[in-house]
Amino acid sequence: MNGTRFTLEVQPILPERLQRLQELANDLFYSWDREVRGLFFRLDRQLWDECGHNPKLFLRRVSQKKLDRAAQDNVFVEDFNRVLSSYDTYRQERYRSGLEEYLDPESDLIAYFCAEFGFHESFPVYSGGLGILAGDHCKATSDLGVPLVAVGLLYHQGYFRQRIDGFGNQVAHYVDSEFADLPISPALDAKGQEVHVQIHLPGRGVMLKVWKAVAGHVTLYLLDSDLEANAPSDRAITHQLYGGDVNTRIQQEIVLGVGGVRALTSLGLQPTVWHINEGHAAFQILERTRRWVAKGMEFEAALELVAAGTVFTTHTPVPAGHDMFEHHLISSYFADYIDDLGIGMERFLALGTMPENPHVFNQTALALRGSRFHNGVSRIHGGVASEMESYVWPQVPPAENPIRYVTNGVHVHTFLAREWANLFDMRFGGGWRNELLSQEFWKRVDEIPDHGYWSLHQSLKAELMVDVRRRVRAQFARNGCSDAECERLMRFLDPDESGILTIGFARRFATYKRAALIFNDPERLARLVNDPERPVMLIFAGKAHPHDEPGRHLIQVINGFSRRPEFEGRVLMLEDYDLSLARKLVSGVDVWLNNPEYPLEASGTSGQKAGINGVLNLSVLDGWWGEGYEGDNGWAIAPHGPEFDPAYRQREDARELLDLLEHEIIPLYYDRNGHGFSDGWVKKSKQSMKTLMPRYNAERMVMDYVMGFYAPAARQRRRLLAEDAAGARELATWKSRVRKLWPGVRVSRRDPPPAKIRAGETLPVHVSVELGGLTSDDIVVECLVGTEGERGELLIHDQYQLTARETDAQGQALFTLDLSPTLPGLQYYQLRAYPYHRLLSHRFELGCMLWV
Ligand SMILES: *Cc1c(COP(=O)(O)O)cnc(C)c1O
């Protein structure tokens, strides 16, 4: 055919009775409410898939006939009204009781900044774990009624769509979003005007448009630089998620950090707590500080005030995950800004400095120095982060520095399969939705009859197999496989024979995640998966970052194994891992495998998604599983840490993995009773579901933030803000005095210490402090008593504060304590001094400490 092809789209008119479908399509509530999505699905399931599960796009394309027919269909209309009424109830219920104890829902507001948000596959402004976690945070926040607004960037191109070609190469496709099809609208100010804000880049201003997306009770504001007012290169700043070069990166982060603060101001919002979710958003600290400086405050006091109300979460121990900018970039982008802050370049650069690499500005360092509440995302990661970032508090032992942890959790309504939700409704009543924090409640999982439990999971697996068949066919037919070849690949994917043990592995293909570990001994694995009595199936999926050559190579490796005769049909590598495939996999497989290189998995969340669906975890004891594993709720690979030789680690971890598979997992799964299922498996799966559901869901995570971070930050900010910020000024002045004088402080013991005392006696402890210009009120002297650990460290048992006695004319202060030990026998004690002020958020936040 010759000539131009013109596009025409016939847009339907919503029948009166179904008018509010439009409203449902415009609230990201649909991203976690399966009933809402079910309405669209029922209207036209093929179109629903074709539209990438995007309700707005769907409503533009659905046929008038189908809509009219649905409007006449009383069953549909009744269901529609029921969904609407539960939506309306959700919208009306604001605060879950108990919150007022921590936050004032009327005046407190948390501003949550993140570079990506993963709500749903139809809204592609995320790449992976971080974004999905941010989406889950917002969803759980909405469920709980925590007052929060989120701030991010509106990318024209989200993360790439992945294809895997016939050679196992990853081919990246970037798809432009049509903003009209996204669940967003321009944000409006009080006068009903669109909100546009300006930021400054070297030699020019850049205008940003603010969009908003509604997700239940949470509003997400997204910034967009693609405006006619901007030069073409500036229009491209928000074009691609993590796209472009280092200039694009710093520009995106200025848009997010500086632009984000300005957007909230223009909207008339006044957050009381600011949460920086990963270092990308750290520049917000500068903008908030600048605003106080503009009101006449001195920089250091302004920074104290800002930091007091700021929470920072770091998400990875992998160095490449931490943004660092060369100093020349910082000085070119922030030259004017530094003047506005009233400080010099040196002070500015010091905010982002790290001793290991003094020529870069590290966003993690800035975020830590500009916040007083910091955390990693699992117990293990909290410890790793404390070590990694210990330079911020150089004299403080890492274990005691202010980095704590909140273990990640997943949003249950997003990732729990509909069939499980229905079963809970039937068994427990709809109230289970309010019991996500109760470990007691979830013991009721045991009430579910074993057979029903097993068969529900089997039916989810059958559903997964149908979906996998569809994906395999599309993927391999495109790569030129014949029908016969496709059938051969799918010969074990029989939804009617879904009793085959199926293992899932899906995540980002970063090398530390070691996707190919299970193939370390391919002969042994081949023997296991091909056992005619007890076969095994492995399903892989995941994207590698387009610039990550080793990551892309891993995809080829897995793909290569999947095409070897001994693995063909037993091992599948699916393309285009996204939220939609994730939901299916984490509920449909039997075992969820995770074998990262310890301790590089900060938390991991996909295993939590699997766990709440009764899927058993087989994972290295790293990240969340280091806490989640209890001995009887899954399987653990005890990792070999970085102290071992890499080849040895790989071999031993792989051997342990295959041992577990061969000797525990396969036998347990195939240990079928007279009713065709495995009692032992069901028992373990129930144990997993009931222990993991109440502990690794996003409501628990959000409440941990509320109680341990948001509420203390709100309180700390109020303390420093009171009386015209007198506290912030006092603290800043005190800190600068201490920083200057601390190098002159000396501590020593005055009395010759006896090494033995009798039970019941006390030990007199006298410490002399050369104050170096400070006063004895500025200093705490502390005695730690304990025993010695395996690595020679002091295991602290008791801590005592010494009392300040007299100070002599030379500035020597005496501190004393009559120590009465509570431990018997051999023990150790240590003495240390650190600066102290009642307005500190954390007693060691200055990072100063001296030991006797
Ligand atoms: C949950 C999820 C992730 C993160 O999983 P990890 O276990 O942290 O690797 C990444 N991508 C998608 C699509 C997910 O759903």
mmCIF file of C-alpha atoms in Angstrom, residues 136-434:
data_model
loop_
_atom_site.group_PDB
_atom_site.id
_atom_site.type_symbol
_atom_site.label_atom_id
_atom_site.label_comp_id
_atom_site.label_asym_id
_atom_site.label_seq_id
_atom_site.Cartn_x
_atom_site.Cartn_y
_atom_site.Cartn_z
ATOM 1 C CA ASP A 136 4.750 0.385 48.501
ATOM 2 C CA HIS A 137 5.673 3.010 51.085
ATOM 3 C CA CYS A 138 3.080 5.391 49.632
ATOM 4 C CA LYS A 139 0.431 2.686 49.384
ATOM 5 C CA ALA A 140 0.833 1.553 52.991
ATOM 6 C CA THR A 141 0.936 5.176 54.087
ATOM 7 C CA SER A 142 -2.374 5.714 52.368
ATOM 8 C CA ASP A 143 -3.865 2.616 54.015
ATOM 9 C CA LEU A 144 -2.740 3.809 57.438
ATOM 10 C CA GLY A 145 -3.684 7.437 56.872
ATOM 11 C CA VAL A 146 -0.220 8.768 57.643
ATOM 12 C CA PRO A 147 -0.128 12.361 56.338
ATOM 13 C CA LEU A 148 2.392 12.196 53.506
ATOM 14 C CA VAL A 149 3.030 13.711 50.098
ATOM 15 C CA ALA A 150 5.541 12.203 47.719
ATOM 16 C CA VAL A 151 7.819 14.032 45.290
ATOM 17 C CA GLY A 152 9.499 12.594 42.219
ATOM 18 C CA LEU A 153 10.232 13.155 38.542
ATOM 19 C CA LEU A 154 7.926 12.599 35.612
ATOM 20 C CA TYR A 155 9.955 10.784 32.992
ATOM 21 C CA HIS A 156 8.837 10.630 29.386
ATOM 22 C CA GLN A 157 10.619 7.359 29.111
ATOM 23 C CA GLY A 158 10.500 5.056 32.029
ATOM 24 C CA TYR A 159 12.870 2.161 32.334
ATOM 25 C CA PHE A 160 13.393 0.213 29.127
ATOM 26 C CA ARG A 161 11.292 -2.713 27.945
ATOM 27 C CA GLN A 162 13.448 -5.761 27.573
ATOM 28 C CA ARG A 163 13.594 -8.265 24.785
ATOM 29 C CA ILE A 164 15.925 -11.201 24.691
ATOM 30 C CA ASP A 165 16.937 -12.209 21.190
ATOM 31 C CA GLY A 166 17.739 -15.673 19.882
ATOM 32 C CA PHE A 167 21.352 -15.353 21.046
ATOM 33 C CA GLY A 168 20.398 -14.380 24.555
ATOM 34 C CA ASN A 169 21.262 -10.723 24.015
ATOM 35 C CA GLN A 170 19.259 -8.193 25.927
ATOM 36 C CA VAL A 171 17.714 -5.678 23.549
ATOM 37 C CA ALA A 172 16.491 -2.512 25.257
ATOM 38 C CA HIS A 173 13.446 -0.658 23.948
ATOM 39 C CA TYR A 174 12.550 2.760 25.197
ATOM 40 C CA VAL A 175 8.909 3.676 24.972
ATOM 41 C CA ASP A 176 7.663 7.250 25.232
ATOM 42 C CA SER A 177 4.790 7.705 27.612
ATOM 43 C CA GLU A 178 1.782 9.621 26.449
ATOM 44 C CA PHE A 179 1.082 11.850 29.439
ATOM 45 C CA ALA A 180 -2.611 11.917 28.577
ATOM 46 C CA ASP A 181 -2.713 8.172 29.249
ATOM 47 C CA LEU A 182 -1.056 8.347 32.644
ATOM 48 C CA PRO A 183 -3.058 8.754 35.850
ATOM 49 C CA ILE A 184 -1.790 12.312 36.308
ATOM 50 C CA SER A 185 -3.065 15.846 35.979
ATOM 51 C CA PRO A 186 -1.415 19.253 36.260
ATOM 52 C CA ALA A 187 -1.095 20.285 39.896
ATOM 53 C CA LEU A 188 -3.083 23.435 40.640
ATOM 54 C CA ASP A 189 -2.475 26.080 43.253
ATOM 55 C CA ALA A 190 -5.097 27.679 45.506
ATOM 56 C CA LYS A 191 -6.194 29.990 42.680
ATOM 57 C CA GLY A 192 -6.662 27.093 40.293
ATOM 58 C CA GLN A 193 -3.539 27.945 38.284
ATOM 59 C CA GLU A 194 -1.081 25.349 37.063
ATOM 60 C CA VAL A 195 1.988 25.246 39.262
ATOM 61 C CA HIS A 196 5.265 25.966 37.522
ATOM 62 C CA VAL A 197 8.481 26.527 39.414
ATOM 63 C CA GLN A 198 11.890 27.649 38.313
ATOM 64 C CA ILE A 199 15.333 26.377 39.122
ATOM 65 C CA HIS A 200 18.678 27.786 38.074
ATOM 66 C CA LEU A 201 21.310 25.972 36.116
ATOM 67 C CA PRO A 202 24.543 27.664 35.025
ATOM 68 C CA GLY A 203 23.601 30.843 33.152
ATOM 69 C CA ARG A 204 19.911 30.139 32.787
ATOM 70 C CA GLY A 205 16.651 29.429 34.479
ATOM 71 C CA VAL A 206 14.744 26.218 33.824
ATOM 72 C CA MET A 207 10.990 26.038 34.251
ATOM 73 C CA LEU A 208 9.395 22.949 35.709
ATOM 74 C CA LYS A 209 5.813 21.918 35.511
ATOM 75 C CA VAL A 210 4.342 20.156 38.519
ATOM 76 C CA TRP A 211 2.034 17.227 37.916
ATOM 77 C CA LYS A 212 0.115 15.284 40.443
ATOM 78 C CA ALA A 213 -0.947 11.689 40.753
ATOM 79 C CA VAL A 214 -3.458 10.587 43.355
ATOM 80 C CA ALA A 215 -2.908 7.294 45.171
ATOM 81 C CA GLY A 216 -5.707 6.956 47.676
ATOM 82 C CA HIS A 217 -4.886 9.404 50.471
ATOM 83 C CA VAL A 218 -1.429 10.143 49.180
ATOM 84 C CA THR A 219 -0.599 12.699 46.529
ATOM 85 C CA LEU A 220 2.494 12.247 44.438
ATOM 86 C CA TYR A 221 3.928 15.385 42.834
ATOM 87 C CA LEU A 222 6.068 14.890 39.773
ATOM 88 C CA LEU A 223 8.329 17.418 38.092
ATOM 89 C CA ASP A 224 8.656 17.790 34.354
ATOM 90 C CA SER A 225 11.139 19.992 32.507
ATOM 91 C CA ASP A 226 9.716 19.382 29.034
ATOM 92 C CA LEU A 227 8.214 22.834 28.572
ATOM 93 C CA GLU A 228 8.355 25.118 25.551
ATOM 94 C CA ALA A 229 9.868 27.842 27.685
ATOM 95 C CA ASN A 230 13.028 25.745 28.095
ATOM 96 C CA ALA A 231 15.920 25.186 25.711
ATOM 97 C CA PRO A 232 15.809 21.771 24.004
ATOM 98 C CA SER A 233 18.630 20.391 26.137
ATOM 99 C CA ASP A 234 16.804 21.448 29.305
ATOM 100 C CA ARG A 235 13.564 19.981 28.054
ATOM 101 C CA ALA A 236 15.399 16.678 27.948
ATOM 102 C CA ILE A 237 16.452 16.710 31.609
ATOM 103 C CA THR A 238 13.496 14.665 32.794
ATOM 104 C CA HIS A 239 13.321 12.667 29.603
ATOM 105 C CA GLN A 240 14.698 9.355 30.766
ATOM 106 C CA LEU A 241 14.885 7.586 34.103
ATOM 107 C CA TYR A 242 18.574 7.415 35.083
ATOM 108 C CA GLY A 243 19.367 8.362 31.495
ATOM 109 C CA GLY A 244 22.021 10.574 29.954
ATOM 110 C CA ASP A 245 25.431 11.350 31.383
ATOM 111 C CA VAL A 246 26.691 12.757 34.630
ATOM 112 C CA ASN A 247 25.403 16.218 33.664
ATOM 113 C CA THR A 248 21.925 14.839 33.170
ATOM 114 C CA ARG A 249 22.227 13.085 36.486
ATOM 115 C CA ILE A 250 23.155 16.176 38.468
ATOM 116 C CA GLN A 251 20.508 18.203 36.629
ATOM 117 C CA GLN A 252 17.847 15.611 37.417
ATOM 118 C CA GLU A 253 18.882 15.669 41.033
ATOM 119 C CA ILE A 254 18.728 19.461 41.160
ATOM 120 C CA VAL A 255 15.260 19.290 39.626
ATOM 121 C CA LEU A 256 14.202 16.720 42.223
ATOM 122 C CA GLY A 257 15.864 18.269 45.255
ATOM 123 C CA VAL A 258 15.630 21.995 44.624
ATOM 124 C CA GLY A 259 12.617 21.944 42.305
ATOM 125 C CA GLY A 260 10.783 19.542 44.605
ATOM 126 C CA VAL A 261 11.045 21.865 47.586
ATOM 127 C CA ARG A 262 9.932 24.833 45.479
ATOM 128 C CA ALA A 263 6.977 22.860 44.153
ATOM 129 C CA LEU A 264 5.718 22.040 47.631
ATOM 130 C CA THR A 265 6.110 25.684 48.639
ATOM 131 C CA SER A 266 4.153 26.871 45.617
ATOM 132 C CA LEU A 267 1.426 24.431 46.489
ATOM 133 C CA GLY A 268 1.217 25.959 49.947
ATOM 134 C CA LEU A 269 2.353 22.783 51.668
ATOM 135 C CA GLN A 270 4.484 22.952 54.792
ATOM 136 C CA PRO A 271 6.017 19.593 55.599
ATOM 137 C CA THR A 272 7.243 19.018 59.132
ATOM 138 C CA VAL A 273 9.342 15.959 58.275
ATOM 139 C CA TRP A 274 11.326 15.372 55.102
ATOM 140 C CA HIS A 275 12.277 11.881 54.064
ATOM 141 C CA ILE A 276 15.135 11.527 51.561
ATOM 142 C CA ASN A 277 14.771 8.075 50.094
ATOM 143 C CA GLU A 278 18.235 7.388 48.709
ATOM 144 C CA GLY A 279 20.881 10.023 47.975
ATOM 145 C CA HIS A 280 19.448 11.180 44.626
ATOM 146 C CA ALA A 281 17.174 13.589 46.472
ATOM 147 C CA ALA A 282 19.816 14.995 48.829
ATOM 148 C CA PHE A 283 19.962 18.469 47.250
ATOM 149 C CA GLN A 284 16.660 19.264 48.940
ATOM 150 C CA ILE A 285 18.732 19.881 52.063
ATOM 151 C CA LEU A 286 20.479 22.791 50.338
ATOM 152 C CA GLU A 287 17.278 24.385 49.150
ATOM 153 C CA ARG A 288 15.603 24.146 52.518
ATOM 154 C CA THR A 289 18.692 25.587 54.192
ATOM 155 C CA ARG A 290 18.858 28.391 51.648
ATOM 156 C CA ARG A 291 15.328 29.434 52.502
ATOM 157 C CA TRP A 292 16.195 29.882 56.167
ATOM 158 C CA VAL A 293 19.329 31.788 55.225
ATOM 159 C CA ALA A 294 17.214 34.049 53.014
ATOM 160 C CA LYS A 295 15.125 34.812 56.108
ATOM 161 C CA GLY A 296 18.215 36.009 57.892
ATOM 162 C CA MET A 297 19.450 32.923 59.637
ATOM 163 C CA GLU A 298 23.099 31.989 59.734
ATOM 164 C CA PHE A 299 23.996 28.954 57.585
ATOM 165 C CA GLU A 300 25.057 26.581 60.373
ATOM 166 C CA ALA A 301 21.945 27.259 62.430
ATOM 167 C CA ALA A 302 19.761 26.848 59.354
ATOM 168 C CA LEU A 303 21.405 23.522 58.585
ATOM 169 C CA GLU A 304 20.772 22.343 62.160
ATOM 170 C CA LEU A 305 17.127 23.216 61.830
ATOM 171 C CA VAL A 306 16.791 21.491 58.475
ATOM 172 C CA ALA A 307 18.663 18.375 59.591
ATOM 173 C CA ALA A 308 16.529 18.023 62.714
ATOM 174 C CA GLY A 309 13.429 17.406 60.611
ATOM 175 C CA THR A 310 15.069 15.157 58.036
ATOM 176 C CA VAL A 311 15.158 11.388 57.667
ATOM 177 C CA PHE A 312 17.565 9.733 55.246
ATOM 178 C CA THR A 313 17.425 6.134 54.089
ATOM 179 C CA THR A 314 20.401 4.576 52.326
ATOM 180 C CA HIS A 315 19.610 1.573 50.163
ATOM 181 C CA THR A 316 22.721 -0.175 48.990
ATOM 182 C CA PRO A 317 26.190 -1.192 50.095
ATOM 183 C CA VAL A 318 27.285 -1.375 46.450
ATOM 184 C CA PRO A 319 29.500 1.696 45.862
ATOM 185 C CA ALA A 320 28.156 2.259 42.331
ATOM 186 C CA GLY A 321 24.751 2.834 43.890
ATOM 187 C CA HIS A 322 26.001 5.990 45.606
ATOM 188 C CA ASP A 323 25.969 9.155 43.516
ATOM 189 C CA MET A 324 29.224 11.044 43.408
ATOM 190 C CA PHE A 325 29.951 14.214 41.491
ATOM 191 C CA GLU A 326 33.347 15.674 40.639
ATOM 192 C CA HIS A 327 34.035 18.921 42.455
ATOM 193 C CA HIS A 328 34.217 20.934 39.225
ATOM 194 C CA LEU A 329 30.655 19.883 38.421
ATOM 195 C CA ILE A 330 29.451 20.955 41.830
ATOM 196 C CA SER A 331 31.215 24.298 41.600
ATOM 197 C CA SER A 332 29.822 24.995 38.170
ATOM 198 C CA TYR A 333 26.256 24.055 39.104
ATOM 199 C CA PHE A 334 26.197 25.614 42.548
ATOM 200 C CA ALA A 335 28.359 28.753 42.250
ATOM 201 C CA ASP A 336 25.449 31.178 42.718
ATOM 202 C CA TYR A 337 23.805 28.944 45.188
ATOM 203 C CA ILE A 338 26.829 28.970 47.448
ATOM 204 C CA ASP A 339 26.648 32.764 47.588
ATOM 205 C CA ASP A 340 23.013 32.521 48.597
ATOM 206 C CA LEU A 341 23.955 30.191 51.428
ATOM 207 C CA GLY A 342 26.477 32.712 52.695
ATOM 208 C CA ILE A 343 29.305 30.193 52.900
ATOM 209 C CA GLY A 344 32.461 29.555 50.908
ATOM 210 C CA MET A 345 33.149 26.806 48.413
ATOM 211 C CA GLU A 346 35.252 24.920 50.915
ATOM 212 C CA ARG A 347 32.457 24.639 53.475
ATOM 213 C CA PHE A 348 30.044 23.661 50.734
ATOM 214 C CA LEU A 349 32.244 20.887 49.396
ATOM 215 C CA ALA A 350 32.842 19.642 52.920
ATOM 216 C CA LEU A 351 29.151 18.736 53.089
ATOM 217 C CA GLY A 352 29.713 16.014 50.506
ATOM 218 C CA THR A 353 33.225 14.942 51.317
ATOM 219 C CA MET A 354 34.514 11.494 52.199
ATOM 220 C CA PRO A 355 38.113 10.780 53.163
ATOM 221 C CA GLU A 356 38.426 7.815 50.831
ATOM 222 C CA ASN A 357 37.859 9.958 47.776
ATOM 223 C CA PRO A 358 38.402 13.629 48.622
ATOM 224 C CA HIS A 359 37.832 14.899 45.085
ATOM 225 C CA VAL A 360 34.191 13.994 44.778
ATOM 226 C CA PHE A 361 30.986 15.244 46.299
ATOM 227 C CA ASN A 362 29.103 12.275 47.650
ATOM 228 C CA GLN A 363 25.315 12.570 47.870
ATOM 229 C CA THR A 364 25.174 9.978 50.643
ATOM 230 C CA ALA A 365 27.563 12.094 52.697
ATOM 231 C CA LEU A 366 25.475 15.221 52.066
ATOM 232 C CA ALA A 367 22.320 13.385 53.030
ATOM 233 C CA LEU A 368 23.896 12.114 56.251
ATOM 234 C CA ARG A 369 25.223 15.525 57.223
ATOM 235 C CA GLY A 370 21.929 17.182 56.425
ATOM 236 C CA SER A 371 19.733 14.760 58.350
ATOM 237 C CA ARG A 372 19.665 13.589 61.949
ATOM 238 C CA PHE A 373 17.712 10.391 61.457
ATOM 239 C CA HIS A 374 19.359 7.815 59.227
ATOM 240 C CA ASN A 375 18.770 4.182 58.450
ATOM 241 C CA GLY A 376 19.689 1.195 56.357
ATOM 242 C CA VAL A 377 17.036 -1.251 55.195
ATOM 243 C CA SER A 378 17.701 -4.458 57.170
ATOM 244 C CA ARG A 379 19.577 -5.349 60.314
ATOM 245 C CA ILE A 380 22.587 -6.592 58.372
ATOM 246 C CA HIS A 381 22.542 -3.616 56.048
ATOM 247 C CA GLY A 382 22.214 -1.202 58.968
ATOM 248 C CA GLY A 383 25.476 -2.632 60.278
ATOM 249 C CA VAL A 384 27.159 -2.506 56.879
ATOM 250 C CA ALA A 385 26.027 1.091 56.333
ATOM 251 C CA SER A 386 27.297 2.073 59.783
ATOM 252 C CA GLU A 387 30.720 0.792 58.770
ATOM 253 C CA MET A 388 30.639 2.230 55.265
ATOM 254 C CA GLU A 389 29.631 5.679 56.385
ATOM 255 C CA SER A 390 31.534 5.730 59.648
ATOM 256 C CA TYR A 391 33.728 8.583 58.344
ATOM 257 C CA VAL A 392 30.880 10.970 59.124
ATOM 258 C CA TRP A 393 31.419 10.205 62.842
ATOM 259 C CA PRO A 394 35.139 9.494 62.751
ATOM 260 C CA GLN A 395 35.800 8.897 66.447
ATOM 261 C CA VAL A 396 32.648 6.890 67.147
ATOM 262 C CA PRO A 397 32.716 3.081 66.896
ATOM 263 C CA PRO A 398 30.571 2.170 63.851
ATOM 264 C CA ALA A 399 28.251 -0.016 65.925
ATOM 265 C CA GLU A 400 27.323 3.029 67.977
ATOM 266 C CA ASN A 401 27.042 5.681 65.301
ATOM 267 C CA PRO A 402 23.592 7.053 64.525
ATOM 268 C CA ILE A 403 22.775 4.796 61.525
ATOM 269 C CA ARG A 404 19.936 2.466 62.462
ATOM 270 C CA TYR A 405 17.753 0.258 60.318
ATOM 271 C CA VAL A 406 14.167 -0.258 59.227
ATOM 272 C CA THR A 407 13.734 -3.527 57.407
ATOM 273 C CA ASN A 408 11.819 -3.139 54.167
ATOM 274 C CA GLY A 409 8.355 -4.568 53.726
ATOM 275 C CA VAL A 410 5.994 -5.110 50.812
ATOM 276 C CA HIS A 411 2.486 -3.870 50.187
ATOM 277 C CA VAL A 412 0.254 -6.847 50.805
ATOM 278 C CA HIS A 413 -2.720 -5.786 48.693
ATOM 279 C CA THR A 414 -0.441 -5.250 45.718
ATOM 280 C CA PHE A 415 1.397 -8.550 45.887
ATOM 281 C CA LEU A 416 -0.971 -10.979 47.566
ATOM 282 C CA ALA A 417 -2.756 -13.059 44.937
ATOM 283 C CA ARG A 418 -6.458 -12.413 44.665
ATOM 284 C CA GLU A 419 -7.201 -16.063 45.467
ATOM 285 C CA TRP A 420 -5.470 -15.772 48.838
ATOM 286 C CA ALA A 421 -7.295 -12.534 49.610
ATOM 287 C CA ASN A 422 -10.594 -14.217 48.780
ATOM 288 C CA LEU A 423 -9.751 -17.158 50.978
ATOM 289 C CA PHE A 424 -8.867 -14.849 53.888
ATOM 290 C CA ASP A 425 -12.133 -12.969 53.355
ATOM 291 C CA MET A 426 -14.008 -16.217 53.560
ATOM 292 C CA ARG A 427 -12.122 -17.647 56.531
ATOM 293 C CA PHE A 428 -11.306 -14.582 58.589
ATOM 294 C CA GLY A 429 -13.758 -11.961 57.335
ATOM 295 C CA GLY A 430 -12.666 -8.718 55.649
ATOM 296 C CA GLY A 431 -11.129 -7.496 58.914
ATOM 297 C CA TRP A 432 -7.844 -9.299 58.156
ATOM 298 C CA ARG A 433 -6.868 -6.182 56.255
ATOM 299 C CA ASN A 434 -6.584 -4.333 59.558
#
